[in-house]
Tab-separated table of N, CA, C and O in Angstrom:
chain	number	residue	atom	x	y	z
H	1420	UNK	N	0.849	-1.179	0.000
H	1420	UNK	CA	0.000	0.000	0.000
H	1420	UNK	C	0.889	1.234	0.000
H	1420	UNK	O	1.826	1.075	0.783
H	1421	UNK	N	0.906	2.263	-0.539
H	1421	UNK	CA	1.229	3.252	-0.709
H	1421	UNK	C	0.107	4.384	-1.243
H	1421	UNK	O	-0.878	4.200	-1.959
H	1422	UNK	N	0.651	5.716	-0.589
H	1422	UNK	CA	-0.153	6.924	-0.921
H	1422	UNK	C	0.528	7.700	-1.538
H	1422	UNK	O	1.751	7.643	-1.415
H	1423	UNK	N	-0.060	8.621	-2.357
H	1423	UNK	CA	0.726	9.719	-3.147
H	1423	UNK	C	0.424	10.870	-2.624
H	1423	UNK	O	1.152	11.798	-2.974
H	1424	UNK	N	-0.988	11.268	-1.404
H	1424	UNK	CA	-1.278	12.144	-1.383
H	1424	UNK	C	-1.928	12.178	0.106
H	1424	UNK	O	-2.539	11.131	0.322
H	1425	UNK	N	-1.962	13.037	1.129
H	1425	UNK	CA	-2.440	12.871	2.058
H	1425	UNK	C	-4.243	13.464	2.018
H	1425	UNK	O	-4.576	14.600	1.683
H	1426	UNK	N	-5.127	12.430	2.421
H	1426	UNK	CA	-6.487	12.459	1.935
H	1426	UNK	C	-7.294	13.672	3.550
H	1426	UNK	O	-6.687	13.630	4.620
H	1427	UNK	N	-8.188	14.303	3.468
H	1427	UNK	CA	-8.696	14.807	4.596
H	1427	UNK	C	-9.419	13.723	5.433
H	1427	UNK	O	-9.605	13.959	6.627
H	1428	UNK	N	-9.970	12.194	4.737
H	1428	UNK	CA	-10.407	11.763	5.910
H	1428	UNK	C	-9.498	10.849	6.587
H	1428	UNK	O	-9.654	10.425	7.732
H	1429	UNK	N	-8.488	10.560	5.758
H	1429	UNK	CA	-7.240	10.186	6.359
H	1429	UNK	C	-6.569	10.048	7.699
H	1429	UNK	O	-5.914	11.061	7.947
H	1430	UNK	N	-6.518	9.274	8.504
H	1430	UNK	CA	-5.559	8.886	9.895
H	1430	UNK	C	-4.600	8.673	10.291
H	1430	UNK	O	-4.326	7.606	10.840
H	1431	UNK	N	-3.740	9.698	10.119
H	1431	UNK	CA	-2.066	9.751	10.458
H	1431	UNK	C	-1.454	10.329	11.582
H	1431	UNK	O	-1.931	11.094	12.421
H	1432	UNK	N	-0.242	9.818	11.470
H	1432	UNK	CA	0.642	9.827	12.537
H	1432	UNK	C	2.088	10.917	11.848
H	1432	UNK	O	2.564	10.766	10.723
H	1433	UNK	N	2.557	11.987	12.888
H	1433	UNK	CA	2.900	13.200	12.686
H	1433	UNK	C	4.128	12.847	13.313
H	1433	UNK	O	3.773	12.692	14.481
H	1434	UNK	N	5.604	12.578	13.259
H	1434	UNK	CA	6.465	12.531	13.980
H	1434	UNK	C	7.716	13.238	13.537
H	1434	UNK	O	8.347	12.658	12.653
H	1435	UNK	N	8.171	14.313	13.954
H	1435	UNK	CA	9.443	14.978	14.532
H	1435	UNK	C	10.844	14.172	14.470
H	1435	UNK	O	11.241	13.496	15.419
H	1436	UNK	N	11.127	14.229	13.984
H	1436	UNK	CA	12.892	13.231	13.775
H	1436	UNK	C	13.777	14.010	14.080
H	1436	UNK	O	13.531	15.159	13.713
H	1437	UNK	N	14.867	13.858	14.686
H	1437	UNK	CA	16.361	14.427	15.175
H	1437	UNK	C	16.923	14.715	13.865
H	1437	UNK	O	16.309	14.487	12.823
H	1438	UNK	N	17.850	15.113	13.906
H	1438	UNK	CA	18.722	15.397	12.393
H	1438	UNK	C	19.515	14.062	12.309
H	1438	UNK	O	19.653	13.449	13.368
H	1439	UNK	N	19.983	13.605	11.321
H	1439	UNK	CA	20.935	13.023	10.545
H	1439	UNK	C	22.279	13.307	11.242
H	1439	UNK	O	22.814	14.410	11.130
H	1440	UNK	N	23.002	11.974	12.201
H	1440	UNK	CA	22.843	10.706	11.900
H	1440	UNK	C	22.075	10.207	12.853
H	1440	UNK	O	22.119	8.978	12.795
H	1441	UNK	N	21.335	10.620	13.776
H	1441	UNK	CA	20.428	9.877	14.911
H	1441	UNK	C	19.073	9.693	14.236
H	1441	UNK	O	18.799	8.537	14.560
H	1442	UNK	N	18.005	10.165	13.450
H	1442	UNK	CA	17.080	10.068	13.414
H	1442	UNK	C	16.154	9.234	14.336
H	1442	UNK	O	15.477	8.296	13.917
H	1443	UNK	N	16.184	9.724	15.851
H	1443	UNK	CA	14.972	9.316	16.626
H	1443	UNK	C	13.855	10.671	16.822
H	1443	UNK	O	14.160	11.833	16.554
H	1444	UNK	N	12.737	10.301	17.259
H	1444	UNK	CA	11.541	10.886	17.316
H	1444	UNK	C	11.732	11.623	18.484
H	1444	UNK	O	12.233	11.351	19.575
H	1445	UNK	N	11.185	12.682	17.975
H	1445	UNK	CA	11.366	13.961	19.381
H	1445	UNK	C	9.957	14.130	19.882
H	1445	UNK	O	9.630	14.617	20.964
H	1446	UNK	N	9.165	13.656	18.933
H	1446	UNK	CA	7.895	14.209	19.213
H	1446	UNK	C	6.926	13.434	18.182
H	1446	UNK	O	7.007	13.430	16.954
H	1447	UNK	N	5.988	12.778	19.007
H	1447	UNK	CA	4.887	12.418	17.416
H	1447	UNK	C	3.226	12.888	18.035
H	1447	UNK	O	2.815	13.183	19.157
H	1448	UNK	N	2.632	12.786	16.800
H	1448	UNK	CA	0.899	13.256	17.454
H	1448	UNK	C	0.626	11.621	17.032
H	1448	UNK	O	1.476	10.846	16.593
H	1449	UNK	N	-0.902	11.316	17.312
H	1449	UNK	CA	-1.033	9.895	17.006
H	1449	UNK	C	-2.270	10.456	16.804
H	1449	UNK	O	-2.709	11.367	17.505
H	1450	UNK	N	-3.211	9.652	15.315
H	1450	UNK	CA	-4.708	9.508	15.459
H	1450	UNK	C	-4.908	11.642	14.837
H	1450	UNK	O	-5.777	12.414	15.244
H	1451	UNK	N	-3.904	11.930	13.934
H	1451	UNK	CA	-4.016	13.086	13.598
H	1451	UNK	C	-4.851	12.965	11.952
H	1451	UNK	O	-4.386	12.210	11.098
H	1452	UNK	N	-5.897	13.666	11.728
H	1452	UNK	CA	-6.826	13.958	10.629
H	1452	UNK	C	-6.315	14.304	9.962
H	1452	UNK	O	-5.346	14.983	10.299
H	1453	UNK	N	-6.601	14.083	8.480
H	1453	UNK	CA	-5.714	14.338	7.334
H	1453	UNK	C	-5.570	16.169	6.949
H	1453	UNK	O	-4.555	16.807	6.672
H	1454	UNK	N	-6.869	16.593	7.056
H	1454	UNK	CA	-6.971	17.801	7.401
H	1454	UNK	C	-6.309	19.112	8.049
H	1454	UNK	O	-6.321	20.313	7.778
H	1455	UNK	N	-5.627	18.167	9.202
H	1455	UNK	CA	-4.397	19.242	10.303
H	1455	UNK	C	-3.669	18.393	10.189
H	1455	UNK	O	-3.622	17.981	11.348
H	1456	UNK	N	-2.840	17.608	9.469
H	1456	UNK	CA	-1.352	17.334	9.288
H	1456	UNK	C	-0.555	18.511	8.710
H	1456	UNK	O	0.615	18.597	9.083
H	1457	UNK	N	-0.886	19.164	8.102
H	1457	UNK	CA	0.085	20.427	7.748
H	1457	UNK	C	0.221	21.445	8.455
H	1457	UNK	O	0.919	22.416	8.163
H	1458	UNK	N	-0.593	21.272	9.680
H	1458	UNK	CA	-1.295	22.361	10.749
H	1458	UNK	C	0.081	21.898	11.804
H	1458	UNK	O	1.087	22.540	12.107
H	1459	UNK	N	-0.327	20.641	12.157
H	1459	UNK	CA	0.886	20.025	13.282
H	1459	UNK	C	2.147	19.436	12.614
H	1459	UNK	O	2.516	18.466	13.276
H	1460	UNK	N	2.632	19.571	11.968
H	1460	UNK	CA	4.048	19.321	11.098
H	1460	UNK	C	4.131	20.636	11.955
H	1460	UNK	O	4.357	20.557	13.162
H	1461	UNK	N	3.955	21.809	11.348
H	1461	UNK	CA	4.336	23.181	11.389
H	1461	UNK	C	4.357	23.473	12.875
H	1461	UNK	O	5.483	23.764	13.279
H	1462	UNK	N	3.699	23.472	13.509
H	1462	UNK	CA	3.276	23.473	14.983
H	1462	UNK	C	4.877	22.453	15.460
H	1462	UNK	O	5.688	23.104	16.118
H	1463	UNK	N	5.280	20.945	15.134
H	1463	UNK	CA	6.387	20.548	15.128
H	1463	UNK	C	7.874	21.135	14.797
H	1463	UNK	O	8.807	20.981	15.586
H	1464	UNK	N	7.964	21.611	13.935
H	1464	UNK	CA	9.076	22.095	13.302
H	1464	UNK	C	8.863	23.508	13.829
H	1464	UNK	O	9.620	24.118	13.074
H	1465	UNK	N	8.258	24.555	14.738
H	1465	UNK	CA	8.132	25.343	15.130
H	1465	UNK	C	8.380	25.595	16.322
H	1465	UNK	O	9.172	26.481	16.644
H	1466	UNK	N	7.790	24.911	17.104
H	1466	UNK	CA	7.965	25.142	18.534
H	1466	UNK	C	8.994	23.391	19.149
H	1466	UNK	O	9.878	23.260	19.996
H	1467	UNK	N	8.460	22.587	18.433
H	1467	UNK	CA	9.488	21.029	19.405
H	1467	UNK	C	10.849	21.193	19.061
H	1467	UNK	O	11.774	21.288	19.868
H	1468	UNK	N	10.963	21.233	17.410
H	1468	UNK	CA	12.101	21.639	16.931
H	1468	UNK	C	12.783	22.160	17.256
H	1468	UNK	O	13.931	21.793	17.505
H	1469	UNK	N	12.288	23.300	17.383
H	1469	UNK	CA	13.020	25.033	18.371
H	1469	UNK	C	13.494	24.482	19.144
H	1469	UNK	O	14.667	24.108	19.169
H	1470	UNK	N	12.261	24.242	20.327
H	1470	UNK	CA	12.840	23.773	21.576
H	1470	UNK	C	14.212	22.915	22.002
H	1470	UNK	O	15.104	23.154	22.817
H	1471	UNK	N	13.926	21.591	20.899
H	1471	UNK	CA	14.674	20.108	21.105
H	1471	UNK	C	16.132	20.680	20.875
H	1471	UNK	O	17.049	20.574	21.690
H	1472	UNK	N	16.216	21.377	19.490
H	1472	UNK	CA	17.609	21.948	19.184
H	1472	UNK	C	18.052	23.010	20.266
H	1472	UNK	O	19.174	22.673	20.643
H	1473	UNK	N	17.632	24.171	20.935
H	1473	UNK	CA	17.905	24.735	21.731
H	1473	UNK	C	18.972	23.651	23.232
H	1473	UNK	O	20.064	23.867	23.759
H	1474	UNK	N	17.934	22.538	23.421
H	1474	UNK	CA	18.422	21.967	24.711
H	1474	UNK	C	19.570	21.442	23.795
H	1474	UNK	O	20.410	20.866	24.486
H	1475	UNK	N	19.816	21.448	22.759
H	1475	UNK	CA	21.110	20.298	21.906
H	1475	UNK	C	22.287	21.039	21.826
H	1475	UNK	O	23.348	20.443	22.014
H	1476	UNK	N	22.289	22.136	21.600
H	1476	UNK	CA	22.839	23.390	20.357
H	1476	UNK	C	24.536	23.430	21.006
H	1476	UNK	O	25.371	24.048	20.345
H	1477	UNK	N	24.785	23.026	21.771
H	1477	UNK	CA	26.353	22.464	22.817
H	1477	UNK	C	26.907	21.527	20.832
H	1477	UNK	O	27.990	21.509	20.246
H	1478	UNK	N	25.313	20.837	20.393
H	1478	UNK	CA	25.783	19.689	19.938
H	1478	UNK	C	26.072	19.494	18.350
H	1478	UNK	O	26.489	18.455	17.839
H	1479	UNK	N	25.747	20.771	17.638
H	1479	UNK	CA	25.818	21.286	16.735
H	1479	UNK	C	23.932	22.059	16.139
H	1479	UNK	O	23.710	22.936	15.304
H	1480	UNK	N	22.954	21.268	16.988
H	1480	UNK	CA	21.886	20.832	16.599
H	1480	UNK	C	21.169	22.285	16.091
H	1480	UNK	O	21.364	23.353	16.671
H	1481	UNK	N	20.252	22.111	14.827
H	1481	UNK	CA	19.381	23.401	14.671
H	1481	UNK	C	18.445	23.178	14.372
H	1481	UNK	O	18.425	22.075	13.826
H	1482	UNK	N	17.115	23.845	14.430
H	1482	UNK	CA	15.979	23.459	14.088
H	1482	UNK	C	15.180	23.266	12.639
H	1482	UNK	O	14.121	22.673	12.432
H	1483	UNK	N	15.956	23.895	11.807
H	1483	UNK	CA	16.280	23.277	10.663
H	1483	UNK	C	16.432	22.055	9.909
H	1483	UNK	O	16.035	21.595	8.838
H	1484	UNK	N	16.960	21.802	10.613
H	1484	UNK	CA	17.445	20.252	10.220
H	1484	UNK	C	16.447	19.234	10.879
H	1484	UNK	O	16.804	18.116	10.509
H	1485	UNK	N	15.607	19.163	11.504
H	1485	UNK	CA	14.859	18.236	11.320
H	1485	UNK	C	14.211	17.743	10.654
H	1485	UNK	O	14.638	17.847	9.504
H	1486	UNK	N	13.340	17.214	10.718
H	1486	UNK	CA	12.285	16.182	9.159
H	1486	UNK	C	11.080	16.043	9.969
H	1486	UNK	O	11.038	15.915	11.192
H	1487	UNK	N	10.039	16.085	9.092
H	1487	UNK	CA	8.435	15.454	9.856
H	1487	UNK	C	8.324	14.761	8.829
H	1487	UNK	O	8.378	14.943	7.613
H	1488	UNK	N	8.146	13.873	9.574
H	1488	UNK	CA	8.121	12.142	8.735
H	1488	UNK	C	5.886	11.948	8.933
H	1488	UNK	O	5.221	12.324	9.899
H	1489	UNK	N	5.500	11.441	7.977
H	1489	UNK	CA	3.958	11.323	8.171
H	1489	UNK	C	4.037	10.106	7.605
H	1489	UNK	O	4.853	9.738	6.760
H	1490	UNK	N	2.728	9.186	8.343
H	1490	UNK	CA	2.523	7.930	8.084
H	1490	UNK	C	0.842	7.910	8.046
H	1490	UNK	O	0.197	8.770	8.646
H	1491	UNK	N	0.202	6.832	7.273
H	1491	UNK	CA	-0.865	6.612	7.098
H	1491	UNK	C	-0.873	5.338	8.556
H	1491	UNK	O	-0.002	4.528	8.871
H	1492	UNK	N	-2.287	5.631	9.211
H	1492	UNK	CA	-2.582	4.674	10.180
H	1492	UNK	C	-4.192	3.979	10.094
H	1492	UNK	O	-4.801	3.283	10.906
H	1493	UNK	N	-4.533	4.447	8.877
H	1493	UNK	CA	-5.911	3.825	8.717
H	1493	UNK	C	-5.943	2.583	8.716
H	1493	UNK	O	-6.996	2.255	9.262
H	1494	UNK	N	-5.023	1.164	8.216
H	1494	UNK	CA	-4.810	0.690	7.873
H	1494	UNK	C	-4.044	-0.407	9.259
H	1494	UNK	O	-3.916	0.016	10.409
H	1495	UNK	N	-3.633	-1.759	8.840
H	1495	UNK	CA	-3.027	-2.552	9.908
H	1495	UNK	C	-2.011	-1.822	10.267
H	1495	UNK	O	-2.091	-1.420	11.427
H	1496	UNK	N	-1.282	-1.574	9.812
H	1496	UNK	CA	0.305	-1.244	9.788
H	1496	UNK	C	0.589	0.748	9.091
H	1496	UNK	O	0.152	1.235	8.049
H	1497	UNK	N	1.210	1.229	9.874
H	1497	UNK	CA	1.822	2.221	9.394
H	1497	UNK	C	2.581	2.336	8.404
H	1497	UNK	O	3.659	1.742	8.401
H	1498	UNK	N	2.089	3.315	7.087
H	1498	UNK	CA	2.823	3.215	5.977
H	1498	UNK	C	3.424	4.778	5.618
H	1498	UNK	O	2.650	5.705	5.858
H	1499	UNK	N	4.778	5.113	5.052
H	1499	UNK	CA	4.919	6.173	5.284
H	1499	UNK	C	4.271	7.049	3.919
H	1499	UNK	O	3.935	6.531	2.855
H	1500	UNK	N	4.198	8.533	4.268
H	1500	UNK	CA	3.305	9.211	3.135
H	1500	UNK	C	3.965	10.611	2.775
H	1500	UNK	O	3.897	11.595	3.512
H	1501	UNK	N	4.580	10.576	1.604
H	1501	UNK	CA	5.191	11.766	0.942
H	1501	UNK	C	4.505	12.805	1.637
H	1501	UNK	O	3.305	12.859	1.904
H	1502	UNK	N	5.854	14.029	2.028
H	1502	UNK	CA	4.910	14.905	2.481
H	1502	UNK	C	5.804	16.026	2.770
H	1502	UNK	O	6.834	15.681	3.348
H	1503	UNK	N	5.699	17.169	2.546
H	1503	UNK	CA	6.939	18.604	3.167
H	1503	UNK	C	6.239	19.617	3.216
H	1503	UNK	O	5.203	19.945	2.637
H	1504	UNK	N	6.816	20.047	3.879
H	1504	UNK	CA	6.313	21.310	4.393
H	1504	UNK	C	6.210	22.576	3.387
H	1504	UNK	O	5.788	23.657	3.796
């Protein structure tokens, strides 16, 4: 299964990634409407981002450089779903 497009009645999952080379999750929403995924990406990369890199920034870290990774959850299994800001 794959998507090309994120749908409004759509059920996804919103998660915040560290920069490259750690990519772990700083932050995810769960059970987010297809509707406000572009609402909470931004809301992510705005304020967690900020934040996460601020407590890092000793470590090179900027808020920039993160990624919001989106996944479809309608479905058994989480599939991931093209998507940028």
């Amino acid at each position: 299964m794959s998507l090309t497009a994120i749908t409004p009645e759509g059920t996804y999952e919103v998660r915040l990634i560290e920069p490259m080379p750690f990519n772990y999750s700083v932050a995810v929403r769960h059970r987010v409407p297809g509707s406000e995924v572009a609402a909470v990406a931004r809301e992510l990369m705005d304020k967690d981002a900020v934040e996460h890199a601020a407590q890092w920034a000793d470590f090179g870290y900027v808020a920039s450089a993160y990624q919001v990774k989106v996944s479809d959850v309608t479905g058994q299994w989480a599939v991931p779903v093209p998507f940028q800001l």
